[in-house]
Amino acid sequence: MDGTARHGPPVARRLLVSGRVQGVGFRPFVHRLAHRLELDGWVRNEGGSVLIHVEGPRERVERFGAALVAQAPSASRAESIVTTDAVAQRKAGFVIDTSVSRVSVAVHLPPDLFVCEACLAEMNDHRARRHRYPFINCTQCGPRFTIIDGLPYDRARTTMAGFTLCPDCAREFETPGDRRFHAQPLACPRCGPRCLFEAGRTTIVDTDEALAATLAALNRAEIVAVKGIGGYHLFADACDPTAVARLRTRKGRPDKPLAVLFPTHEDDPLGPLSQWLTPSRSERDALLDPARPIVLVRRRAVGSAITNALDAMATSPPGERPPSDTTAELAAGIAPGLAEIGAMLPYSPLHHLLTRAFGRPLIATSGNVSGEPVLTDPDDARRRLAGIADAFLHHDRPIARPADDTVLRTSAGRLRPLRIGRGLAPLELEMPVALDAPVLATGGHMKTAIALGFGKRLVLSPHIGDLDSPRALLVFESLADDLQSLYGQRAVRLVCDAHPGYASSRWARARGLPVHTVPHHNAHAASITLDHPDVRDWLVFAWDGVGLGTDGTLWGGEALVGGPGRWQRAGSFMPFMPVGGERAAREPWRSAAALCWQAGLAFERPIERVHLARQAWQRGLNSPSTSAVGRLFDAAASLLLGLDHTSFEGQGPMWLEARAQGDGRAIDLPMISDGPLVRTDWRPLLVHLLDAELSIEQRAADFHETLAGAALVQAQHIAASSRIEAVGLGGGVFQNRRLVEAMSRQFSTAGFDLRTAQRIPVNDGGLSAGQMLEHAATVAVAARA
């Protein structure tokens, strides 16, 4: 039987593959697959997709199409493959053709990829030419989102364009069987990026010597600003209390938790980390996930073995300390008042080189001025971090845009994002409602991220930060333009928060485009629904600090019924008036005092000018009314922990959660009818918080259990008159694991289907995604009307 009879007559096909297929080694994979099946044709990047022309026996061509999905690179995600018959070109062989630029709604930007095992093994091989090279990569690993200047994804459109391949690298790039075949960030010590160490008047331009100088500085308990994939980190010895304290003082960050980068071991990557922390199975999986996020993990209890390690450290001078099993300073100095550490594993070759040689955990906090986006440019870093860092480890690979680290936390049995960043961003989601034109949503003022929407696609940017500084606004504007350019979608409409004072809202109104404003808590509610398209009729609790409500007052403890584009306020909390307006966010005593005064209780604290504050409160001066549950948490932290001033947003609620111990007891809180609303009266809870006969741990636990119970009572009342398929939780208050788990338990027992965010931050980092869906749904509802 001849070949034609065995395999069928020859055919020609065109396959347009859309999804995450650029920057993930898809073209080299297609090339190898075609050669293995002895097919002719070509593959090329076209717009944001990959176009394939393939010719050969029908049976092999069909096997080729099936393998495109079954055997695709792990980092890829082919969302659609459109196959059409084509005219045979009858050219022998299969090649990677020149990319074609065109506008396409199929653009999918790849995230930055962690260094793969093959590259790590090569980097550690003293015989390899990339031995100890901190920028080693291949088609399956390395930077992507932070080096892309444009699409299609080719070296000329990345920040690697200025590095000309040496003959050896060029040969790898052009060899089909090599794992670096068409690896766009390809580099080696001869032709690629290099490190530069700076400290005072000392400058070291040799990469190996720069790494050695960095390690020496860290062993002297110095602070080193290290340029990574998405920006700078500030590195310091996490086992040295002096280094930690110095970093906190210089950065003006007395209490906010610091992330820790742990070394790994070849046989057990989590072995070193487990000496200090106790990760759950899901947390272990997350730490090893390709995104390599920061994961909040519980600390291991301190014991006698630790005391011995501490003694050894205390008697050893800096630079000669032995690696310790664990250390109390890791607990006390890194995350004061908390039971968890933000832990991550090395994800870049540079991280692996430093952590392996250092042998101990390293502080790896964002290299920025507190609250601003992470720095990416060496000149900016030198200028803005000069008062913080003792030394700098730069490199000369440009970073196209900043990408801070992703942060995850376990809650109700599932890991959930607190911040979207490197490794996950840009996050791409599908909306249930299509937009008629491209739209940009600008988010809020704190924890800002922006969203680009077109068709049913929603693209959430990496975390930007708080918009309180000129640099933050500059990064915000640059990223907004970047997303539109990279995806080839220019927004014709903007969506922003209804609060006119937010920097993001002011920016939107100054663009000269039509602007749609979305109430803050409607956006929180809508963002939850993106993860649960099976639910139409919702009851969503939107609890946070404060946000502008539809009646012009400050909300933050709301129960909304309906769905995107049709929310109705059905429940809330009894309002109170924290004195001092926005100052109450960082001075929890103001909320505590207002609650006591409104309840007719004494507020006796040695706070300067508290009598003047009471007079202002009595007259209603700068004391705006709010229903915010976040302010109730602030007040409880002040009353129970004596925390009257905070140094970072959310400190009071975080410390209160960590202090709660044992089984909480819910206090019955009455409901008050207020027109169509039901409001929860918090006053009995306040009396309980002031009961000094109970331990602080018990009262803190009771506080969480009581708020969960109050939400359930509201839900039962509202469900009696509203159609509800599921209950959702939206807003920054629900970053609190104890509260969410108490609500999950109570609502499940009562027969409610409780849903929470899965891919989007429940805090203001997910606000722009909610704004986008709320806008799309509102337009759709109006069109149907």
PDB file of C-alpha atoms in Angstrom, residues 129-130 132-137 143 147 155 158-170 172 180 183-196 205-208 227 394-398:
ATOM      1  CA  ARG A 129      28.753  29.082  29.316  1.00  0.00           C
ATOM      2  CA  ARG A 130      25.845  30.561  31.266  1.00  0.00           C
ATOM      3  CA  ARG A 132      26.053  31.836  37.281  1.00  0.00           C
ATOM      4  CA  TYR A 133      24.509  34.113  34.647  1.00  0.00           C
ATOM      5  CA  PRO A 134      21.636  36.043  36.310  1.00  0.00           C
ATOM      6  CA  PHE A 135      19.696  36.643  33.068  1.00  0.00           C
ATOM      7  CA  ILE A 136      19.489  33.092  31.764  1.00  0.00           C
ATOM      8  CA  ASN A 137      16.156  32.219  30.059  1.00  0.00           C
ATOM      9  CA  PRO A 143      10.560  38.176  31.530  1.00  0.00           C
ATOM     10  CA  ILE A 147       9.953  43.821  28.547  1.00  0.00           C
ATOM     11  CA  ARG A 155      12.885  40.741  20.039  1.00  0.00           C
ATOM     12  CA  THR A 158      11.109  44.259  23.469  1.00  0.00           C
ATOM     13  CA  THR A 159      13.573  46.024  25.724  1.00  0.00           C
ATOM     14  CA  MET A 160      16.114  43.382  24.600  1.00  0.00           C
ATOM     15  CA  ALA A 161      16.286  45.036  21.168  1.00  0.00           C
ATOM     16  CA  GLY A 162      19.506  46.835  22.121  1.00  0.00           C
ATOM     17  CA  PHE A 163      21.362  43.591  22.861  1.00  0.00           C
ATOM     18  CA  THR A 164      22.752  42.012  19.661  1.00  0.00           C
ATOM     19  CA  LEU A 165      23.023  38.231  19.799  1.00  0.00           C
ATOM     20  CA  CYS A 166      26.540  36.813  19.782  1.00  0.00           C
ATOM     21  CA  PRO A 167      27.271  33.980  17.282  1.00  0.00           C
ATOM     22  CA  ASP A 168      26.639  31.262  19.896  1.00  0.00           C
ATOM     23  CA  CYS A 169      23.286  32.720  20.960  1.00  0.00           C
ATOM     24  CA  ALA A 170      22.296  33.373  17.346  1.00  0.00           C
ATOM     25  CA  GLU A 172      20.729  28.617  19.445  1.00  0.00           C
ATOM     26  CA  ARG A 180      16.113  28.582  22.925  1.00  0.00           C
ATOM     27  CA  ALA A 183      13.492  32.705  22.550  1.00  0.00           C
ATOM     28  CA  GLN A 184      13.165  36.468  22.245  1.00  0.00           C
ATOM     29  CA  PRO A 185      14.879  37.494  25.563  1.00  0.00           C
ATOM     30  CA  LEU A 186      17.836  35.174  24.758  1.00  0.00           C
ATOM     31  CA  ALA A 187      21.132  36.313  26.265  1.00  0.00           C
ATOM     32  CA  CYS A 188      24.463  35.165  27.663  1.00  0.00           C
ATOM     33  CA  PRO A 189      27.348  36.819  29.542  1.00  0.00           C
ATOM     34  CA  ARG A 190      28.967  37.764  26.242  1.00  0.00           C
ATOM     35  CA  CYS A 191      26.034  39.575  24.605  1.00  0.00           C
ATOM     36  CA  GLY A 192      23.324  40.094  27.217  1.00  0.00           C
ATOM     37  CA  PRO A 193      22.513  42.298  30.208  1.00  0.00           C
ATOM     38  CA  ARG A 194      25.034  42.786  32.990  1.00  0.00           C
ATOM     39  CA  CYS A 195      24.957  43.757  36.647  1.00  0.00           C
ATOM     40  CA  LEU A 196      26.437  46.884  38.197  1.00  0.00           C
ATOM     41  CA  VAL A 205      30.885  46.574  36.541  1.00  0.00           C
ATOM     42  CA  ASP A 206      31.784  42.871  36.434  1.00  0.00           C
ATOM     43  CA  THR A 207      28.647  40.795  37.071  1.00  0.00           C
ATOM     44  CA  ASP A 208      30.271  38.128  39.274  1.00  0.00           C
ATOM     45  CA  LYS A 227      16.782  45.624  40.366  1.00  0.00           C
ATOM     46  CA  HIS A 394      21.517  47.512  39.040  1.00  0.00           C
ATOM     47  CA  HIS A 395      21.321  45.804  35.677  1.00  0.00           C
ATOM     48  CA  ASP A 396      21.073  47.259  32.180  1.00  0.00           C
ATOM     49  CA  ARG A 397      18.013  45.394  30.862  1.00  0.00           C
ATOM     50  CA  PRO A 398      15.328  48.114  30.676  1.00  0.00           C
TER      51      PRO A 398
END
